[in-house]
PDB file of C-alpha atoms in Angstrom:
ATOM      1  CA  MET A   1      75.165 120.747 107.576  1.00 58.00           C
ATOM      2  CA  TYR A   2      72.523 123.489 107.732  1.00 59.00           C
ATOM      3  CA  ARG A   3      70.186 120.887 109.224  1.00 66.00           C
ATOM      4  CA  TYR A   4      72.480 120.652 112.240  1.00 70.00           C
ATOM      5  CA  PHE A   5      73.590 124.286 112.473  1.00 68.00           C
ATOM      6  CA  PRO A   6      70.800 126.539 111.108  1.00 66.00           C
ATOM      7  CA  GLU A   7      72.021 129.395 113.307  1.00 68.00           C
ATOM      8  CA  LEU A   8      75.267 129.870 111.381  1.00 68.00           C
ATOM      9  CA  ASP A   9      75.556 133.013 109.267  1.00 66.00           C
ATOM     10  CA  GLU A  10      76.454 131.019 106.157  1.00 61.00           C
ATOM     11  CA  TYR A  11      73.119 129.187 106.394  1.00 62.00           C
ATOM     12  CA  SER A  12      70.617 132.016 105.979  1.00 68.00           C
ATOM     13  CA  PHE A  13      66.927 131.252 105.450  1.00 69.00           C
ATOM     14  CA  GLN A  14      67.321 131.935 101.740  1.00 76.00           C
ATOM     15  CA  GLU A  15      70.352 129.646 101.535  1.00 73.00           C
ATOM     16  CA  ARG A  16      68.584 126.838 103.408  1.00 74.00           C
ATOM     17  CA  PHE A  17      65.520 127.154 101.167  1.00 77.00           C
ATOM     18  CA  LYS A  18      67.652 127.104  98.029  1.00 80.00           C
ATOM     19  CA  ARG A  19      69.663 124.091  99.179  1.00 76.00           C
ATOM     20  CA  ASN A  20      66.563 122.174 100.262  1.00 78.00           C
ATOM     21  CA  LEU A  21      64.908 122.692  96.887  1.00 83.00           C
ATOM     22  CA  ALA A  22      68.029 121.833  94.908  1.00 80.00           C
ATOM     23  CA  ASN A  23      68.841 118.768  96.998  1.00 78.00           C
ATOM     24  CA  LYS A  24      65.309 117.385  96.794  1.00 83.00           C
ATOM     25  CA  ASN A  25      65.268 117.665  93.004  1.00 84.00           C
ATOM     26  CA  LEU A  26      68.763 116.264  92.544  1.00 83.00           C
ATOM     27  CA  LEU A  27      68.183 113.328  94.862  1.00 86.00           C
ATOM     28  CA  LYS A  28      64.787 112.540  93.375  1.00 85.00           C
ATOM     29  CA  ASN A  29      66.071 112.458  89.800  1.00 84.00           C
ATOM     30  CA  SER A  30      69.406 110.744  90.334  1.00 89.00           C
ATOM     31  CA  VAL A  31      70.008 107.075  89.605  1.00 90.00           C
ATOM     32  CA  LYS A  32      72.801 107.030  92.178  1.00 92.00           C
ATOM     33  CA  THR A  33      74.141 109.750  94.472  1.00 93.00           C
ATOM     34  CA  VAL A  34      77.766 109.667  95.568  1.00 95.00           C
ATOM     35  CA  VAL A  35      78.501 110.866  99.107  1.00 96.00           C
ATOM     36  CA  ASP A  36      81.708 111.112 101.098  1.00 96.00           C
ATOM     37  CA  SER A  37      80.746 108.943 104.066  1.00 96.00           C
ATOM     38  CA  VAL A  38      78.285 106.458 105.496  1.00 96.00           C
ATOM     39  CA  GLN A  39      76.954 109.104 107.886  1.00 95.00           C
ATOM     40  CA  SER A  40      76.210 111.571 105.098  1.00 94.00           C
ATOM     41  CA  ALA A  41      74.297 108.793 103.321  1.00 95.00           C
ATOM     42  CA  LYS A  42      72.278 108.119 106.460  1.00 95.00           C
ATOM     43  CA  ASP A  43      71.495 111.823 106.814  1.00 93.00           C
ATOM     44  CA  LEU A  44      70.282 112.136 103.220  1.00 92.00           C
ATOM     45  CA  ASN A  45      68.031 109.181 103.913  1.00 94.00           C
ATOM     46  CA  LYS A  46      66.855 110.761 107.175  1.00 93.00           C
ATOM     47  CA  PHE A  47      66.286 114.320 105.969  1.00 90.00           C
ATOM     48  CA  PHE A  48      65.221 113.763 102.352  1.00 90.00           C
ATOM     49  CA  GLY A  49      63.915 110.209 102.333  1.00 92.00           C
ATOM     50  CA  THR A  50      66.418 109.057  99.728  1.00 92.00           C
ATOM     51  CA  PRO A  51      66.606 105.248  99.647  1.00 94.00           C
ATOM     52  CA  ILE A  52      69.887 104.026 101.108  1.00 95.00           C
ATOM     53  CA  GLU A  53      70.475 101.802  98.071  1.00 93.00           C
ATOM     54  CA  LYS A  54      70.694 104.934  95.886  1.00 93.00           C
ATOM     55  CA  LEU A  55      73.458 106.418  98.049  1.00 95.00           C
ATOM     56  CA  VAL A  56      77.046 105.351  97.437  1.00 96.00           C
ATOM     57  CA  PRO A  57      79.814 106.405  99.863  1.00 96.00           C
ATOM     58  CA  ILE A  58      83.147 107.017  98.130  1.00 97.00           C
ATOM     59  CA  PRO A  59      85.789 108.488 100.471  1.00 97.00           C
ATOM     60  CA  LEU A  60      87.662 111.586  99.369  1.00 97.00           C
ATOM     61  CA  CYS A  61      91.180 111.404  97.993  1.00 98.00           C
ATOM     62  CA  ALA A  62      93.797 114.132  97.832  1.00 98.00           C
ATOM     63  CA  PRO A  63      93.509 116.367  94.738  1.00 97.00           C
ATOM     64  CA  PRO A  64      96.062 116.124  91.894  1.00 97.00           C
ATOM     65  CA  HIS A  65      98.148 119.140  92.910  1.00 97.00           C
ATOM     66  CA  ILE A  66      99.075 117.447  96.189  1.00 98.00           C
ATOM     67  CA  TYR A  67     100.719 114.598  94.308  1.00 97.00           C
ATOM     68  CA  LYS A  68     102.193 117.001  91.751  1.00 98.00           C
ATOM     69  CA  TYR A  69     104.094 119.001  94.375  1.00 98.00           C
ATOM     70  CA  LYS A  70     104.541 116.257  96.969  1.00 97.00           C
ATOM     71  CA  ASN A  71     108.280 115.906  96.342  1.00 97.00           C
ATOM     72  CA  MET A  72     109.034 119.609  96.184  1.00 97.00           C
ATOM     73  CA  GLU A  73     112.671 120.432  96.908  1.00 97.00           C
ATOM     74  CA  SER A  74     113.355 121.587 100.466  1.00 96.00           C
ATOM     75  CA  ALA A  75     115.033 124.734  99.127  1.00 97.00           C
ATOM     76  CA  GLU A  76     111.803 125.744  97.418  1.00 97.00           C
ATOM     77  CA  VAL A  77     109.816 125.016 100.569  1.00 97.00           C
ATOM     78  CA  GLU A  78     112.155 127.302 102.513  1.00 97.00           C
ATOM     79  CA  TYR A  79     111.936 129.999  99.849  1.00 97.00           C
ATOM     80  CA  ILE A  80     108.129 130.091  99.974  1.00 97.00           C
ATOM     81  CA  SER A  81     108.132 130.095 103.774  1.00 96.00           C
ATOM     82  CA  LYS A  82     110.538 133.027 103.846  1.00 96.00           C
ATOM     83  CA  LYS A  83     108.437 134.847 101.254  1.00 97.00           C
ATOM     84  CA  TYR A  84     105.727 135.199 103.911  1.00 97.00           C
ATOM     85  CA  ASN A  85     108.174 135.828 106.783  1.00 97.00           C
ATOM     86  CA  LEU A  86     106.958 132.776 108.655  1.00 98.00           C
ATOM     87  CA  PRO A  87     108.628 131.354 111.765  1.00 97.00           C
ATOM     88  CA  SER A  88     110.631 128.143 111.529  1.00 96.00           C
ATOM     89  CA  GLU A  89     107.868 126.143 113.248  1.00 98.00           C
ATOM     90  CA  TYR A  90     104.100 126.567 113.116  1.00 99.00           C
ATOM     91  CA  ILE A  91     100.777 124.760 112.854  1.00 99.00           C
ATOM     92  CA  ILE A  92      98.741 125.182 109.690  1.00 99.00           C
ATOM     93  CA  TYR A  93      95.000 125.453 109.104  1.00 99.00           C
ATOM     94  CA  PRO A  94      93.894 125.756 105.462  1.00 98.00           C
ATOM     95  CA  ALA A  95      90.234 126.768 105.546  1.00 97.00           C
ATOM     96  CA  GLN A  96      88.041 129.519 104.216  1.00 96.00           C
ATOM     97  CA  PHE A  97      86.883 132.007 106.797  1.00 96.00           C
ATOM     98  CA  TRP A  98      83.388 130.742 107.567  1.00 94.00           C
ATOM     99  CA  SER A  99      82.211 130.626 111.173  1.00 94.00           C
ATOM    100  CA  HIS A 100      81.866 126.820 111.163  1.00 94.00           C
ATOM    101  CA  LYS A 101      85.568 126.562 110.366  1.00 96.00           C
ATOM    102  CA  ASN A 102      86.045 127.480 114.024  1.00 97.00           C
ATOM    103  CA  HIS A 103      89.021 129.836 113.764  1.00 98.00           C
ATOM    104  CA  ILE A 104      87.768 131.737 116.809  1.00 98.00           C
ATOM    105  CA  ARG A 105      88.032 128.815 119.236  1.00 98.00           C
ATOM    106  CA  LEU A 106      91.359 127.796 117.753  1.00 99.00           C
ATOM    107  CA  ILE A 107      92.741 131.293 118.368  1.00 99.00           C
ATOM    108  CA  LYS A 108      91.429 131.247 121.930  1.00 99.00           C
ATOM    109  CA  ALA A 109      93.119 127.880 122.491  1.00 99.00           C
ATOM    110  CA  LEU A 110      96.420 129.308 121.255  1.00 99.00           C
ATOM    111  CA  PHE A 111      95.934 132.309 123.524  1.00 99.00           C
ATOM    112  CA  GLN A 112      95.329 129.972 126.456  1.00 98.00           C
ATOM    113  CA  LEU A 113      98.614 128.185 125.775  1.00 98.00           C
ATOM    114  CA  LYS A 114     100.351 131.534 125.614  1.00 98.00           C
ATOM    115  CA  THR A 115      98.936 132.901 128.861  1.00 98.00           C
ATOM    116  CA  LYS A 116      98.662 129.754 130.991  1.00 97.00           C
ATOM    117  CA  LYS A 117     101.555 127.641 129.690  1.00 97.00           C
ATOM    118  CA  ASN A 118     103.863 130.420 128.504  1.00 98.00           C
ATOM    119  CA  LEU A 119     103.965 128.611 125.162  1.00 98.00           C
ATOM    120  CA  ILE A 120     103.754 130.483 121.878  1.00 98.00           C
ATOM    121  CA  VAL A 121     102.566 128.241 119.055  1.00 99.00           C
ATOM    122  CA  PRO A 122     102.564 130.158 115.756  1.00 99.00           C
ATOM    123  CA  ALA A 123      99.682 129.431 113.392  1.00 99.00           C
ATOM    124  CA  VAL A 124      99.287 129.934 109.655  1.00 99.00           C
ATOM    125  CA  PHE A 125      95.758 130.381 108.302  1.00 99.00           C
ATOM    126  CA  VAL A 126      95.328 129.894 104.554  1.00 98.00           C
ATOM    127  CA  GLY A 127      92.005 130.470 102.814  1.00 96.00           C
ATOM    128  CA  ALA A 128      89.652 132.944 101.189  1.00 93.00           C
ATOM    129  CA  ASN A 129      88.155 135.760 103.245  1.00 93.00           C
ATOM    130  CA  TRP A 130      84.476 135.115 103.935  1.00 88.00           C
ATOM    131  CA  ASP A 131      81.939 136.122 106.564  1.00 87.00           C
ATOM    132  CA  SER A 132      83.983 135.429 109.690  1.00 93.00           C
ATOM    133  CA  TYR A 133      87.252 136.955 108.468  1.00 96.00           C
ATOM    134  CA  ASN A 134      86.773 140.361 110.109  1.00 96.00           C
ATOM    135  CA  ASP A 135      85.874 138.745 113.434  1.00 96.00           C
ATOM    136  CA  VAL A 136      88.983 136.565 113.251  1.00 98.00           C
ATOM    137  CA  VAL A 137      91.280 139.487 112.497  1.00 97.00           C
ATOM    138  CA  GLN A 138      89.667 141.576 115.236  1.00 98.00           C
ATOM    139  CA  LEU A 139      90.188 138.833 117.812  1.00 98.00           C
ATOM    140  CA  ILE A 140      93.830 138.443 116.796  1.00 98.00           C
ATOM    141  CA  THR A 141      94.262 142.192 117.250  1.00 98.00           C
ATOM    142  CA  ASP A 142      92.413 142.305 120.575  1.00 98.00           C
ATOM    143  CA  LEU A 143      94.570 139.494 121.961  1.00 98.00           C
ATOM    144  CA  LYS A 144      97.742 141.092 120.559  1.00 98.00           C
ATOM    145  CA  MET A 145      98.627 137.957 118.601  1.00 98.00           C
ATOM    146  CA  GLU A 146      99.543 139.608 115.296  1.00 97.00           C
ATOM    147  CA  ASP A 147     103.102 138.277 115.545  1.00 97.00           C
ATOM    148  CA  GLN A 148     101.875 134.755 116.253  1.00 98.00           C
ATOM    149  CA  ILE A 149      98.984 134.179 113.851  1.00 98.00           C
ATOM    150  CA  PHE A 150      99.456 134.718 110.131  1.00 98.00           C
ATOM    151  CA  CYS A 151      96.398 135.111 107.861  1.00 98.00           C
ATOM    152  CA  LEU A 152      97.786 134.684 104.354  1.00 97.00           C
ATOM    153  CA  GLY A 153      94.572 134.611 102.338  1.00 96.00           C
ATOM    154  CA  TYR A 154      94.000 132.436  99.298  1.00 96.00           C
ATOM    155  CA  LEU A 155      97.320 131.140  97.942  1.00 98.00           C
ATOM    156  CA  PRO A 156      98.457 129.233  94.840  1.00 97.00           C
ATOM    157  CA  GLU A 157      98.306 125.456  95.214  1.00 98.00           C
ATOM    158  CA  LYS A 158     102.072 125.063  95.062  1.00 98.00           C
ATOM    159  CA  GLU A 159     102.589 127.500  97.928  1.00 98.00           C
ATOM    160  CA  VAL A 160      99.970 125.796 100.082  1.00 98.00           C
ATOM    161  CA  VAL A 161     101.779 122.475  99.621  1.00 99.00           C
ATOM    162  CA  ALA A 162     105.059 124.124 100.623  1.00 98.00           C
ATOM    163  CA  LEU A 163     103.480 125.550 103.780  1.00 99.00           C
ATOM    164  CA  TYR A 164     102.020 122.142 104.643  1.00 99.00           C
ATOM    165  CA  LYS A 165     105.444 120.518 104.279  1.00 98.00           C
ATOM    166  CA  LYS A 166     107.091 123.144 106.487  1.00 98.00           C
ATOM    167  CA  SER A 167     104.474 122.879 109.247  1.00 98.00           C
ATOM    168  CA  ILE A 168     104.703 120.977 112.528  1.00 98.00           C
ATOM    169  CA  ALA A 169     101.092 119.805 112.207  1.00 99.00           C
ATOM    170  CA  LEU A 170      97.732 120.398 110.577  1.00 99.00           C
ATOM    171  CA  VAL A 171      95.036 121.499 113.009  1.00 99.00           C
ATOM    172  CA  PHE A 172      91.655 120.963 111.364  1.00 98.00           C
ATOM    173  CA  ALA A 173      89.243 122.740 113.684  1.00 98.00           C
ATOM    174  CA  SER A 174      86.002 122.800 111.684  1.00 97.00           C
ATOM    175  CA  PHE A 175      82.997 121.374 113.520  1.00 96.00           C
ATOM    176  CA  ALA A 176      80.605 121.095 110.559  1.00 92.00           C
ATOM    177  CA  GLU A 177      82.130 118.630 108.101  1.00 92.00           C
ATOM    178  CA  TYR A 178      81.301 115.025 107.406  1.00 93.00           C
ATOM    179  CA  THR A 179      84.812 114.593 106.005  1.00 97.00           C
ATOM    180  CA  ASN A 180      87.239 117.006 104.368  1.00 97.00           C
ATOM    181  CA  LEU A 181      90.237 117.276 102.075  1.00 97.00           C
ATOM    182  CA  PRO A 182      92.936 118.898 104.260  1.00 98.00           C
ATOM    183  CA  VAL A 183      93.350 115.824 106.461  1.00 98.00           C
ATOM    184  CA  VAL A 184      93.894 113.590 103.419  1.00 98.00           C
ATOM    185  CA  GLU A 185      96.284 116.151 101.947  1.00 99.00           C
ATOM    186  CA  ALA A 186      98.265 116.154 105.178  1.00 99.00           C
ATOM    187  CA  MET A 187      98.483 112.348 105.200  1.00 98.00           C
ATOM    188  CA  VAL A 188      99.922 112.294 101.676  1.00 98.00           C
ATOM    189  CA  LEU A 189     102.404 115.067 102.498  1.00 98.00           C
ATOM    190  CA  GLY A 190     103.604 113.493 105.740  1.00 98.00           C
ATOM    191  CA  VAL A 191     102.132 116.078 108.103  1.00 99.00           C
ATOM    192  CA  PRO A 192     100.837 115.086 111.587  1.00 99.00           C
ATOM    193  CA  ILE A 193      97.153 115.797 112.125  1.00 99.00           C
ATOM    194  CA  LEU A 194      94.928 117.151 114.860  1.00 99.00           C
ATOM    195  CA  CYS A 195      91.261 117.264 113.925  1.00 98.00           C
ATOM    196  CA  ALA A 196      87.775 117.674 115.304  1.00 98.00           C
ATOM    197  CA  ASN A 197      85.946 114.571 116.522  1.00 98.00           C
ATOM    198  CA  THR A 198      82.629 115.459 114.876  1.00 97.00           C
ATOM    199  CA  PHE A 199      80.537 113.625 112.276  1.00 96.00           C
ATOM    200  CA  SER A 200      82.654 111.272 110.108  1.00 97.00           C
ATOM    201  CA  MET A 201      86.021 112.879 110.720  1.00 97.00           C
ATOM    202  CA  PRO A 202      87.154 110.118 113.159  1.00 97.00           C
ATOM    203  CA  GLN A 203      86.363 107.450 110.563  1.00 97.00           C
ATOM    204  CA  GLN A 204      88.139 109.393 107.835  1.00 98.00           C
ATOM    205  CA  VAL A 205      91.411 109.802 109.737  1.00 98.00           C
ATOM    206  CA  GLY A 206      91.455 106.478 111.597  1.00 97.00           C
ATOM    207  CA  ASN A 207      94.599 106.287 113.740  1.00 98.00           C
ATOM    208  CA  ALA A 208      96.348 108.973 111.681  1.00 98.00           C
ATOM    209  CA  ALA A 209      95.224 111.876 113.874  1.00 98.00           C
ATOM    210  CA  ILE A 210      94.717 113.111 117.411  1.00 99.00           C
ATOM    211  CA  LEU A 211      91.079 114.080 117.913  1.00 99.00           C
ATOM    212  CA  PHE A 212      89.661 116.960 119.933  1.00 99.00           C
ATOM    213  CA  ASP A 213      86.284 118.410 120.844  1.00 99.00           C
ATOM    214  CA  PRO A 214      85.994 121.483 118.577  1.00 98.00           C
ATOM    215  CA  PHE A 215      83.619 123.188 121.016  1.00 98.00           C
ATOM    216  CA  ASN A 216      86.010 122.813 123.966  1.00 99.00           C
ATOM    217  CA  ILE A 217      88.824 125.387 123.997  1.00 99.00           C
ATOM    218  CA  ASN A 218      90.636 123.562 126.806  1.00 99.00           C
ATOM    219  CA  ASP A 219      90.665 120.327 124.831  1.00 99.00           C
ATOM    220  CA  ILE A 220      91.909 122.045 121.680  1.00 99.00           C
ATOM    221  CA  ALA A 221      94.721 123.661 123.673  1.00 99.00           C
ATOM    222  CA  GLU A 222      95.688 120.386 125.372  1.00 98.00           C
ATOM    223  CA  LYS A 223      95.874 118.505 122.073  1.00 99.00           C
ATOM    224  CA  ILE A 224      97.947 121.245 120.424  1.00 99.00           C
ATOM    225  CA  LEU A 225     100.348 121.115 123.366  1.00 98.00           C
ATOM    226  CA  LEU A 226     100.531 117.333 123.037  1.00 98.00           C
ATOM    227  CA  ILE A 227     101.446 117.280 119.365  1.00 98.00           C
ATOM    228  CA  TRP A 228     103.698 120.344 119.612  1.00 98.00           C
ATOM    229  CA  SER A 229     105.801 118.911 122.412  1.00 97.00           C
ATOM    230  CA  GLN A 230     106.093 115.237 121.434  1.00 98.00           C
ATOM    231  CA  SER A 231     108.173 114.512 118.343  1.00 98.00           C
ATOM    232  CA  ASP A 232     107.735 110.737 118.769  1.00 98.00           C
ATOM    233  CA  LEU A 233     103.977 111.167 118.597  1.00 98.00           C
ATOM    234  CA  ARG A 234     104.287 113.256 115.454  1.00 98.00           C
ATOM    235  CA  GLU A 235     106.435 110.603 113.798  1.00 98.00           C
ATOM    236  CA  GLN A 236     103.900 107.905 114.679  1.00 99.00           C
ATOM    237  CA  LEU A 237     101.063 109.980 113.231  1.00 99.00           C
ATOM    238  CA  ILE A 238     103.047 110.556 110.046  1.00 98.00           C
ATOM    239  CA  SER A 239     103.623 106.810 109.714  1.00 98.00           C
ATOM    240  CA  ASN A 240      99.960 106.025 110.358  1.00 99.00           C
ATOM    241  CA  GLY A 241      98.967 108.751 107.919  1.00 98.00           C
ATOM    242  CA  LYS A 242     100.985 107.254 105.082  1.00 97.00           C
ATOM    243  CA  ILE A 243      99.200 103.938 105.541  1.00 98.00           C
ATOM    244  CA  ARG A 244      95.804 105.625 105.674  1.00 98.00           C
ATOM    245  CA  ALA A 245      96.683 107.725 102.610  1.00 98.00           C
ATOM    246  CA  CYS A 246      97.219 104.519 100.631  1.00 97.00           C
ATOM    247  CA  GLU A 247      93.712 103.401 101.575  1.00 97.00           C
ATOM    248  CA  LEU A 248      92.369 106.800 100.462  1.00 97.00           C
ATOM    249  CA  SER A 249      94.506 106.970  97.324  1.00 96.00           C
ATOM    250  CA  ASP A 250      93.516 108.567  94.044  1.00 95.00           C
ATOM    251  CA  LYS A 251      93.755 105.108  92.451  1.00 96.00           C
ATOM    252  CA  ASN A 252      91.202 103.636  94.863  1.00 96.00           C
ATOM    253  CA  PHE A 253      88.980 106.693  94.401  1.00 97.00           C
ATOM    254  CA  THR A 254      89.095 106.284  90.601  1.00 96.00           C
ATOM    255  CA  ASN A 255      88.445 102.548  90.742  1.00 97.00           C
ATOM    256  CA  ARG A 256      85.374 103.040  92.933  1.00 96.00           C
ATOM    257  CA  TRP A 257      83.971 105.559  90.472  1.00 96.00           C
ATOM    258  CA  LYS A 258      84.684 103.255  87.525  1.00 96.00           C
ATOM    259  CA  GLU A 259      82.962 100.379  89.287  1.00 95.00           C
ATOM    260  CA  LEU A 260      79.926 102.506  90.136  1.00 94.00           C
ATOM    261  CA  ILE A 261      79.601 103.825  86.580  1.00 92.00           C
ATOM    262  CA  SER A 262      79.941 100.330  85.121  1.00 92.00           C
ATOM    263  CA  ILE A 263      77.307  98.844  87.429  1.00 89.00           C
ATOM    264  CA  THR A 264      74.937 101.771  86.869  1.00 87.00           C
ATOM    265  CA  ILE A 265      75.170 101.449  83.075  1.00 87.00           C
ATOM    266  CA  LYS A 266      74.572  97.690  83.207  1.00 84.00           C
ATOM    267  CA  ASN A 267      71.499  98.107  85.399  1.00 78.00           C
ATOM    268  CA  LYS A 268      69.989 100.949  83.411  1.00 69.00           C
TER     269      LYS A 268
END
């Protein structure tokens, strides 16, 4: 992603140099390289000259802890929610605090709904504190949204699953991802999804999400309002998500890896 967004703080000159060197060596010496999407394969071919036939797209699946805690009792979900003094309804965004995760525009969209629509949509942010964390907290303070936006930090896997299950929707606002895990996690857990329309995210979610322009605060706000106010839409997204989750299952993920390993060994 540093090829597209070199200006981001997380992609310093030193970091770009290090990644370029590492990627060139890894790609040159690999028999096959697994990527998460067709677009990421095309970009490795474009930027590093890696032959397309060496690049194998295998879509992400939800990690094991999602399946482990998927059927958590509602009483435990409520207990964990109350532990953090969360409101009864909220949107969730699990993402580390890097600038490309786009917390700032998401907060501004929520502020717009509050000031222009008189609608308060609580948000729960879960993730480790990195370079943009102080800016996020400062903006929340400046806009006097401390009672609306909850930054909970890095949480145990079980608690994150509980907060997913309690949420009205996942809002995945990052603009610099080919694909990502939270949207697949939400599908498995039966959570409606809003996500950015960049790179391969539309292909990853299919019809299981409402898409928005992550650089357009108005669009983010409009899509949050849409999913917040329409329960029928949320139910349809949940249904679509369950179907898509089956296509992106851990079983399919494992079988694709097994097939790749088998073919690679035979052709060695």
